[in-house]
C-alpha atoms as a PDB file:
ATOM      1  CA  MET A   1       0.000   0.000   0.000  1.00  0.00           C
ATOM      2  CA  ALA A   2       1.593   3.255  -1.166  1.00  0.00           C
ATOM      3  CA  VAL A   3       1.483   6.158   1.222  1.00  0.00           C
ATOM      4  CA  ASP A   4       0.464   9.529  -0.173  1.00  0.00           C
ATOM      5  CA  GLU A   5       3.673  11.580  -0.071  1.00  0.00           C
ATOM      6  CA  LYS A   6       1.964  14.730   1.264  1.00  0.00           C
ATOM      7  CA  ILE A   7       0.303  12.803   4.088  1.00  0.00           C
ATOM      8  CA  GLN A   8       3.614  11.108   4.941  1.00  0.00           C
ATOM      9  CA  GLN A   9       5.345  14.514   5.051  1.00  0.00           C
ATOM     10  CA  LYS A  10       2.656  15.813   7.407  1.00  0.00           C
ATOM     11  CA  ILE A  11       2.967  12.730   9.610  1.00  0.00           C
ATOM     12  CA  ASP A  12       6.754  13.166   9.789  1.00  0.00           C
ATOM     13  CA  PHE A  13       6.380  16.884  10.477  1.00  0.00           C
ATOM     14  CA  TYR A  14       3.895  16.430  13.319  1.00  0.00           C
ATOM     15  CA  PHE A  15       5.941  13.653  14.912  1.00  0.00           C
ATOM     16  CA  ASN A  16       8.853  16.119  14.947  1.00  0.00           C
ATOM     17  CA  VAL A  17       6.593  18.773  16.505  1.00  0.00           C
ATOM     18  CA  LEU A  18       5.459  16.268  19.135  1.00  0.00           C
ATOM     19  CA  ASP A  19       9.099  15.391  19.859  1.00  0.00           C
ATOM     20  CA  ARG A  20       9.930  19.081  20.249  1.00  0.00           C
ATOM     21  CA  TYR A  21       7.079  19.571  22.742  1.00  0.00           C
ATOM     22  CA  ASP A  22       8.338  16.547  24.676  1.00  0.00           C
ATOM     23  CA  HIS A  23      11.723  18.256  25.003  1.00  0.00           C
ATOM     24  CA  TYR A  24      10.054  21.430  26.305  1.00  0.00           C
ATOM     25  CA  ILE A  25       8.115  19.377  28.854  1.00  0.00           C
ATOM     26  CA  GLU A  26      11.310  17.599  29.908  1.00  0.00           C
ATOM     27  CA  LEU A  27      13.043  20.982  30.308  1.00  0.00           C
ATOM     28  CA  ALA A  28      10.270  22.358  32.543  1.00  0.00           C
ATOM     29  CA  ASP A  29      10.247  19.167  34.630  1.00  0.00           C
ATOM     30  CA  THR A  30      14.042  19.246  35.038  1.00  0.00           C
ATOM     31  CA  LYS A  31      13.985  22.891  36.107  1.00  0.00           C
ATOM     32  CA  ALA A  32      11.196  22.224  38.622  1.00  0.00           C
ATOM     33  CA  GLY A  33      13.143  19.248  39.989  1.00  0.00           C
ATOM     34  CA  ASN A  34      16.237  21.423  40.376  1.00  0.00           C
ATOM     35  CA  HIS A  35      14.132  23.989  42.219  1.00  0.00           C
ATOM     36  CA  LEU A  36      12.951  21.303  44.650  1.00  0.00           C
ATOM     37  CA  THR A  37      16.598  20.449  45.358  1.00  0.00           C
ATOM     38  CA  LEU A  38      17.415  24.121  45.935  1.00  0.00           C
ATOM     39  CA  LEU A  39      14.334  24.479  48.128  1.00  0.00           C
ATOM     40  CA  GLY A  40      15.347  21.548  50.330  1.00  0.00           C
ATOM     41  CA  THR A  41      18.876  22.887  50.707  1.00  0.00           C
ATOM     42  CA  LEU A  42      17.685  26.396  51.547  1.00  0.00           C
ATOM     43  CA  LEU A  43      15.116  25.069  54.006  1.00  0.00           C
ATOM     44  CA  VAL A  44      17.752  23.096  55.940  1.00  0.00           C
ATOM     45  CA  ALA A  45      20.245  25.987  55.931  1.00  0.00           C
ATOM     46  CA  VAL A  46      17.749  28.641  57.039  1.00  0.00           C
ATOM     47  CA  THR A  47      16.336  26.378  59.745  1.00  0.00           C
ATOM     48  CA  ALA A  48      19.864  25.926  61.105  1.00  0.00           C
ATOM     49  CA  VAL A  49      20.514  29.691  61.014  1.00  0.00           C
ATOM     50  CA  PHE A  50      17.147  30.359  62.676  1.00  0.00           C
ATOM     51  CA  SER A  51      17.929  27.858  65.441  1.00  0.00           C
ATOM     52  CA  TRP A  52      21.327  29.485  65.919  1.00  0.00           C
ATOM     53  CA  GLY A  53      19.740  32.940  66.248  1.00  0.00           C
ATOM     54  CA  VAL A  54      17.020  32.078  68.753  1.00  0.00           C
ATOM     55  CA  ILE A  55      18.345  32.908  72.194  1.00  0.00           C
ATOM     56  CA  ILE A  56      17.446  30.565  75.026  1.00  0.00           C
ATOM     57  CA  PRO A  57      18.116  32.170  78.414  1.00  0.00           C
ATOM     58  CA  GLU A  58      20.283  30.413  80.980  1.00  0.00           C
ATOM     59  CA  THR A  59      17.207  29.843  83.155  1.00  0.00           C
ATOM     60  CA  GLY A  60      16.100  27.026  80.865  1.00  0.00           C
ATOM     61  CA  LYS A  61      13.020  28.861  79.658  1.00  0.00           C
ATOM     62  CA  HIS A  62      12.195  29.004  76.008  1.00  0.00           C
ATOM     63  CA  PHE A  63      12.901  32.079  73.896  1.00  0.00           C
ATOM     64  CA  VAL A  64      11.560  35.388  75.133  1.00  0.00           C
ATOM     65  CA  LEU A  65       8.715  36.764  72.997  1.00  0.00           C
ATOM     66  CA  GLY A  66       9.195  40.196  74.500  1.00  0.00           C
ATOM     67  CA  CYS A  67      12.369  40.756  72.518  1.00  0.00           C
ATOM     68  CA  ASN A  68      11.439  42.633  69.339  1.00  0.00           C
ATOM     69  CA  LEU A  69      14.241  41.210  67.203  1.00  0.00           C
ATOM     70  CA  GLN A  70      13.560  37.698  68.377  1.00  0.00           C
ATOM     71  CA  THR A  71       9.826  38.047  67.768  1.00  0.00           C
ATOM     72  CA  GLY A  72      10.573  39.441  64.322  1.00  0.00           C
ATOM     73  CA  LEU A  73      12.885  36.505  63.654  1.00  0.00           C
ATOM     74  CA  ILE A  74      10.159  34.042  64.587  1.00  0.00           C
ATOM     75  CA  PHE A  75       7.598  35.716  62.326  1.00  0.00           C
ATOM     76  CA  LEU A  76      10.114  35.923  59.483  1.00  0.00           C
ATOM     77  CA  PHE A  77      10.814  32.220  59.858  1.00  0.00           C
ATOM     78  CA  LEU A  78       7.082  31.455  59.726  1.00  0.00           C
ATOM     79  CA  PHE A  79       6.767  33.616  56.589  1.00  0.00           C
ATOM     80  CA  PHE A  80       9.777  31.788  55.163  1.00  0.00           C
ATOM     81  CA  LEU A  81       8.071  28.436  55.762  1.00  0.00           C
ATOM     82  CA  VAL A  82       4.900  29.672  54.024  1.00  0.00           C
ATOM     83  CA  SER A  83       6.870  30.937  51.021  1.00  0.00           C
ATOM     84  CA  CYS A  84       8.719  27.606  50.845  1.00  0.00           C
ATOM     85  CA  TRP A  85       5.392  25.756  50.892  1.00  0.00           C
ATOM     86  CA  TYR A  86       4.153  27.955  48.025  1.00  0.00           C
ATOM     87  CA  TRP A  87       7.398  27.268  46.144  1.00  0.00           C
ATOM     88  CA  TYR A  88       6.977  23.524  46.709  1.00  0.00           C
ATOM     89  CA  CYS A  89       3.359  23.582  45.490  1.00  0.00           C
ATOM     90  CA  ILE A  90       4.281  25.467  42.319  1.00  0.00           C
ATOM     91  CA  CYS A  91       7.098  23.018  41.548  1.00  0.00           C
ATOM     92  CA  ASN A  92       4.669  20.146  41.975  1.00  0.00           C
ATOM     93  CA  SER A  93       2.135  21.813  39.678  1.00  0.00           C
ATOM     94  CA  VAL A  94       4.844  21.824  36.992  1.00  0.00           C
ATOM     95  CA  LEU A  95       5.771  18.191  37.635  1.00  0.00           C
ATOM     96  CA  LYS A  96       2.178  16.925  37.853  1.00  0.00           C
ATOM     97  CA  PRO A  97       1.453  14.838  34.771  1.00  0.00           C
ATOM     98  CA  ASN A  98      -1.539  15.607  32.587  1.00  0.00           C
ATOM     99  CA  THR A  99      -3.082  12.288  31.608  1.00  0.00           C
ATOM    100  CA  LYS A 100      -6.091  13.529  29.682  1.00  0.00           C
ATOM    101  CA  PRO A 101      -6.431  12.480  26.041  1.00  0.00           C
ATOM    102  CA  VAL A 102      -7.996  15.834  25.107  1.00  0.00           C
ATOM    103  CA  LYS A 103      -7.230  19.428  26.035  1.00  0.00           C
ATOM    104  CA  ASP A 104     -10.168  19.863  28.398  1.00  0.00           C
ATOM    105  CA  ASP A 105     -13.390  18.216  29.515  1.00  0.00           C
ATOM    106  CA  ALA A 106     -15.496  20.510  27.310  1.00  0.00           C
ATOM    107  CA  THR A 107     -13.617  19.279  24.230  1.00  0.00           C
ATOM    108  CA  ALA A 108     -14.195  15.682  25.265  1.00  0.00           C
ATOM    109  CA  GLN A 109     -17.937  16.278  25.521  1.00  0.00           C
ATOM    110  CA  GLN A 110     -18.155  18.202  22.230  1.00  0.00           C
ATOM    111  CA  THR A 111     -16.365  15.619  20.144  1.00  0.00           C
ATOM    112  CA  ASN A 112     -17.120  12.007  19.598  1.00  0.00           C
ATOM    113  CA  ARG A 113     -13.465  11.171  20.091  1.00  0.00           C
ATOM    114  CA  ALA A 114     -12.157   7.951  18.626  1.00  0.00           C
ATOM    115  CA  THR A 115      -9.687   5.833  20.555  1.00  0.00           C
ATOM    116  CA  SER A 116      -6.189   7.183  20.019  1.00  0.00           C
ATOM    117  CA  THR A 117      -3.414   4.837  18.962  1.00  0.00           C
ATOM    118  CA  ILE A 118      -0.876   7.367  20.264  1.00  0.00           C
ATOM    119  CA  PHE A 119      -2.225   8.431  23.683  1.00  0.00           C
ATOM    120  CA  PHE A 120      -0.878   5.976  26.269  1.00  0.00           C
ATOM    121  CA  GLY A 121      -4.116   5.932  28.287  1.00  0.00           C
ATOM    122  CA  ASP A 122      -6.131   4.751  25.277  1.00  0.00           C
ATOM    123  CA  VAL A 123      -3.476   2.276  24.103  1.00  0.00           C
ATOM    124  CA  GLU A 124      -3.233   0.722  27.560  1.00  0.00           C
ATOM    125  CA  GLU A 125      -6.982   0.070  27.683  1.00  0.00           C
ATOM    126  CA  ILE A 126      -7.029  -1.876  24.406  1.00  0.00           C
ATOM    127  CA  LYS A 127      -6.131  -5.565  24.333  1.00  0.00           C
ATOM    128  CA  LEU A 128      -3.015  -6.304  22.289  1.00  0.00           C
ATOM    129  CA  ASP A 129      -4.770  -8.231  19.511  1.00  0.00           C
ATOM    130  CA  GLU A 130      -7.418  -5.508  19.204  1.00  0.00           C
ATOM    131  CA  PHE A 131      -4.721  -2.810  19.128  1.00  0.00           C
ATOM    132  CA  GLU A 132      -2.805  -4.670  16.416  1.00  0.00           C
ATOM    133  CA  LYS A 133      -6.000  -4.985  14.368  1.00  0.00           C
ATOM    134  CA  ILE A 134      -6.726  -1.264  14.652  1.00  0.00           C
ATOM    135  CA  VAL A 135      -3.175  -0.238  13.750  1.00  0.00           C
ATOM    136  CA  LEU A 136      -2.443  -2.811  11.048  1.00  0.00           C
ATOM    137  CA  ASP A 137      -5.837  -3.273   9.408  1.00  0.00           C
ATOM    138  CA  GLU A 138      -8.151  -0.363  10.147  1.00  0.00           C
ATOM    139  CA  MET A 139      -5.870   2.676  10.500  1.00  0.00           C
ATOM    140  CA  ASP A 140      -4.970   4.392   7.258  1.00  0.00           C
ATOM    141  CA  GLU A 141      -2.562   7.317   6.986  1.00  0.00           C
ATOM    142  CA  GLY A 142      -5.386   9.871   7.078  1.00  0.00           C
ATOM    143  CA  LYS A 143      -6.688   8.523  10.404  1.00  0.00           C
ATOM    144  CA  LEU A 144      -3.142   8.348  11.762  1.00  0.00           C
ATOM    145  CA  LEU A 145      -2.545  11.972  10.794  1.00  0.00           C
ATOM    146  CA  LYS A 146      -5.826  13.036  12.446  1.00  0.00           C
ATOM    147  CA  ASP A 147      -4.902  11.136  15.630  1.00  0.00           C
ATOM    148  CA  LEU A 148      -1.404  12.617  15.578  1.00  0.00           C
ATOM    149  CA  VAL A 149      -2.648  16.180  15.072  1.00  0.00           C
ATOM    150  CA  GLY A 150      -5.056  15.717  18.007  1.00  0.00           C
ATOM    151  CA  GLN A 151      -2.216  14.541  20.231  1.00  0.00           C
ATOM    152  CA  VAL A 152       0.009  17.429  19.112  1.00  0.00           C
ATOM    153  CA  HIS A 153      -2.805  19.794  20.138  1.00  0.00           C
ATOM    154  CA  VAL A 154      -3.097  18.178  23.579  1.00  0.00           C
ATOM    155  CA  VAL A 155       0.658  18.126  24.194  1.00  0.00           C
ATOM    156  CA  ALA A 156       0.924  21.783  23.112  1.00  0.00           C
ATOM    157  CA  HIS A 157      -1.636  22.640  25.804  1.00  0.00           C
ATOM    158  CA  ILE A 158       0.252  20.565  28.396  1.00  0.00           C
ATOM    159  CA  THR A 159       3.493  22.349  27.469  1.00  0.00           C
ATOM    160  CA  LYS A 160       1.852  25.774  27.759  1.00  0.00           C
ATOM    161  CA  VAL A 161       0.408  24.991  31.203  1.00  0.00           C
ATOM    162  CA  LYS A 162       3.757  23.663  32.468  1.00  0.00           C
ATOM    163  CA  PHE A 163       5.584  26.816  31.401  1.00  0.00           C
ATOM    164  CA  GLU A 164       2.852  29.067  32.827  1.00  0.00           C
ATOM    165  CA  ASN A 165       3.182  27.257  36.152  1.00  0.00           C
ATOM    166  CA  TYR A 166       6.979  27.376  35.982  1.00  0.00           C
ATOM    167  CA  SER A 167       6.919  31.152  35.473  1.00  0.00           C
ATOM    168  CA  LYS A 168       5.292  31.507  38.922  1.00  0.00           C
ATOM    169  CA  ILE A 169       8.280  29.914  40.672  1.00  0.00           C
ATOM    170  CA  ASN A 170      10.426  33.063  40.591  1.00  0.00           C
ATOM    171  CA  ARG A 171       8.107  34.952  42.963  1.00  0.00           C
ATOM    172  CA  ALA A 172       8.364  32.177  45.538  1.00  0.00           C
ATOM    173  CA  VAL A 173      12.141  31.938  45.123  1.00  0.00           C
ATOM    174  CA  LEU A 174      12.555  35.703  45.511  1.00  0.00           C
ATOM    175  CA  ALA A 175      10.402  35.799  48.651  1.00  0.00           C
ATOM    176  CA  SER A 176      12.194  32.813  50.183  1.00  0.00           C
ATOM    177  CA  VAL A 177      15.687  34.126  49.440  1.00  0.00           C
ATOM    178  CA  LEU A 178      14.976  37.669  50.683  1.00  0.00           C
ATOM    179  CA  VAL A 179      13.438  36.374  53.898  1.00  0.00           C
ATOM    180  CA  SER A 180      16.329  33.943  54.393  1.00  0.00           C
ATOM    181  CA  ILE A 181      18.794  36.861  54.112  1.00  0.00           C
ATOM    182  CA  LEU A 182      16.807  38.792  56.739  1.00  0.00           C
ATOM    183  CA  ILE A 183      16.783  35.713  58.989  1.00  0.00           C
ATOM    184  CA  LEU A 184      20.563  35.419  58.591  1.00  0.00           C
ATOM    185  CA  VAL A 185      21.122  39.090  59.460  1.00  0.00           C
ATOM    186  CA  ILE A 186      18.766  39.097  62.459  1.00  0.00           C
ATOM    187  CA  SER A 187      20.154  35.784  63.733  1.00  0.00           C
ATOM    188  CA  GLY A 188      23.662  37.205  63.475  1.00  0.00           C
ATOM    189  CA  VAL A 189      22.678  40.367  65.355  1.00  0.00           C
ATOM    190  CA  LEU A 190      20.960  38.338  68.082  1.00  0.00           C
ATOM    191  CA  LYS A 191      23.799  35.869  68.450  1.00  0.00           C
ATOM    192  CA  LEU A 192      26.756  38.184  68.083  1.00  0.00           C
ATOM    193  CA  GLY A 193      25.147  41.211  69.702  1.00  0.00           C
END
């Protein structure tokens, strides 16, 4: 069976587009993973600095809340923990996989979507012999191209959402780093006088 050259060129083109989107997704996931590593390191370091800066009187009592600097240090540390939690949640929103075969639920309801031979969720649900029959006997190049274009559309949406979520990370990083610098300075003042 001869494949129409124009259809084959489109199939090749859209597989390359899909591959390119996969690289973008991998890049966003790698960056988010690196941010989680940085977050963990910063969290441990700032917690150690905070502990170093909190003064415990010789009497054995816990820190004195009457001390303005010490109270400020405690509130800064709590704000730091909140900003780290926000940072963590954003990183996880980037890493969270999208396992929907269509862009959104409204699209799924509007279309009478055929089973995709590309989307892993659809492929996994089909028995092997049935999948082979669909791919080898029933799927022509036109149907393959339509399936491929649909998957390119979905993956483009996934890529866009990942990068939108990733762009939010910088606010959390900035807040966490600025607060950690303040914690370091105040802890130093409290400890060294």
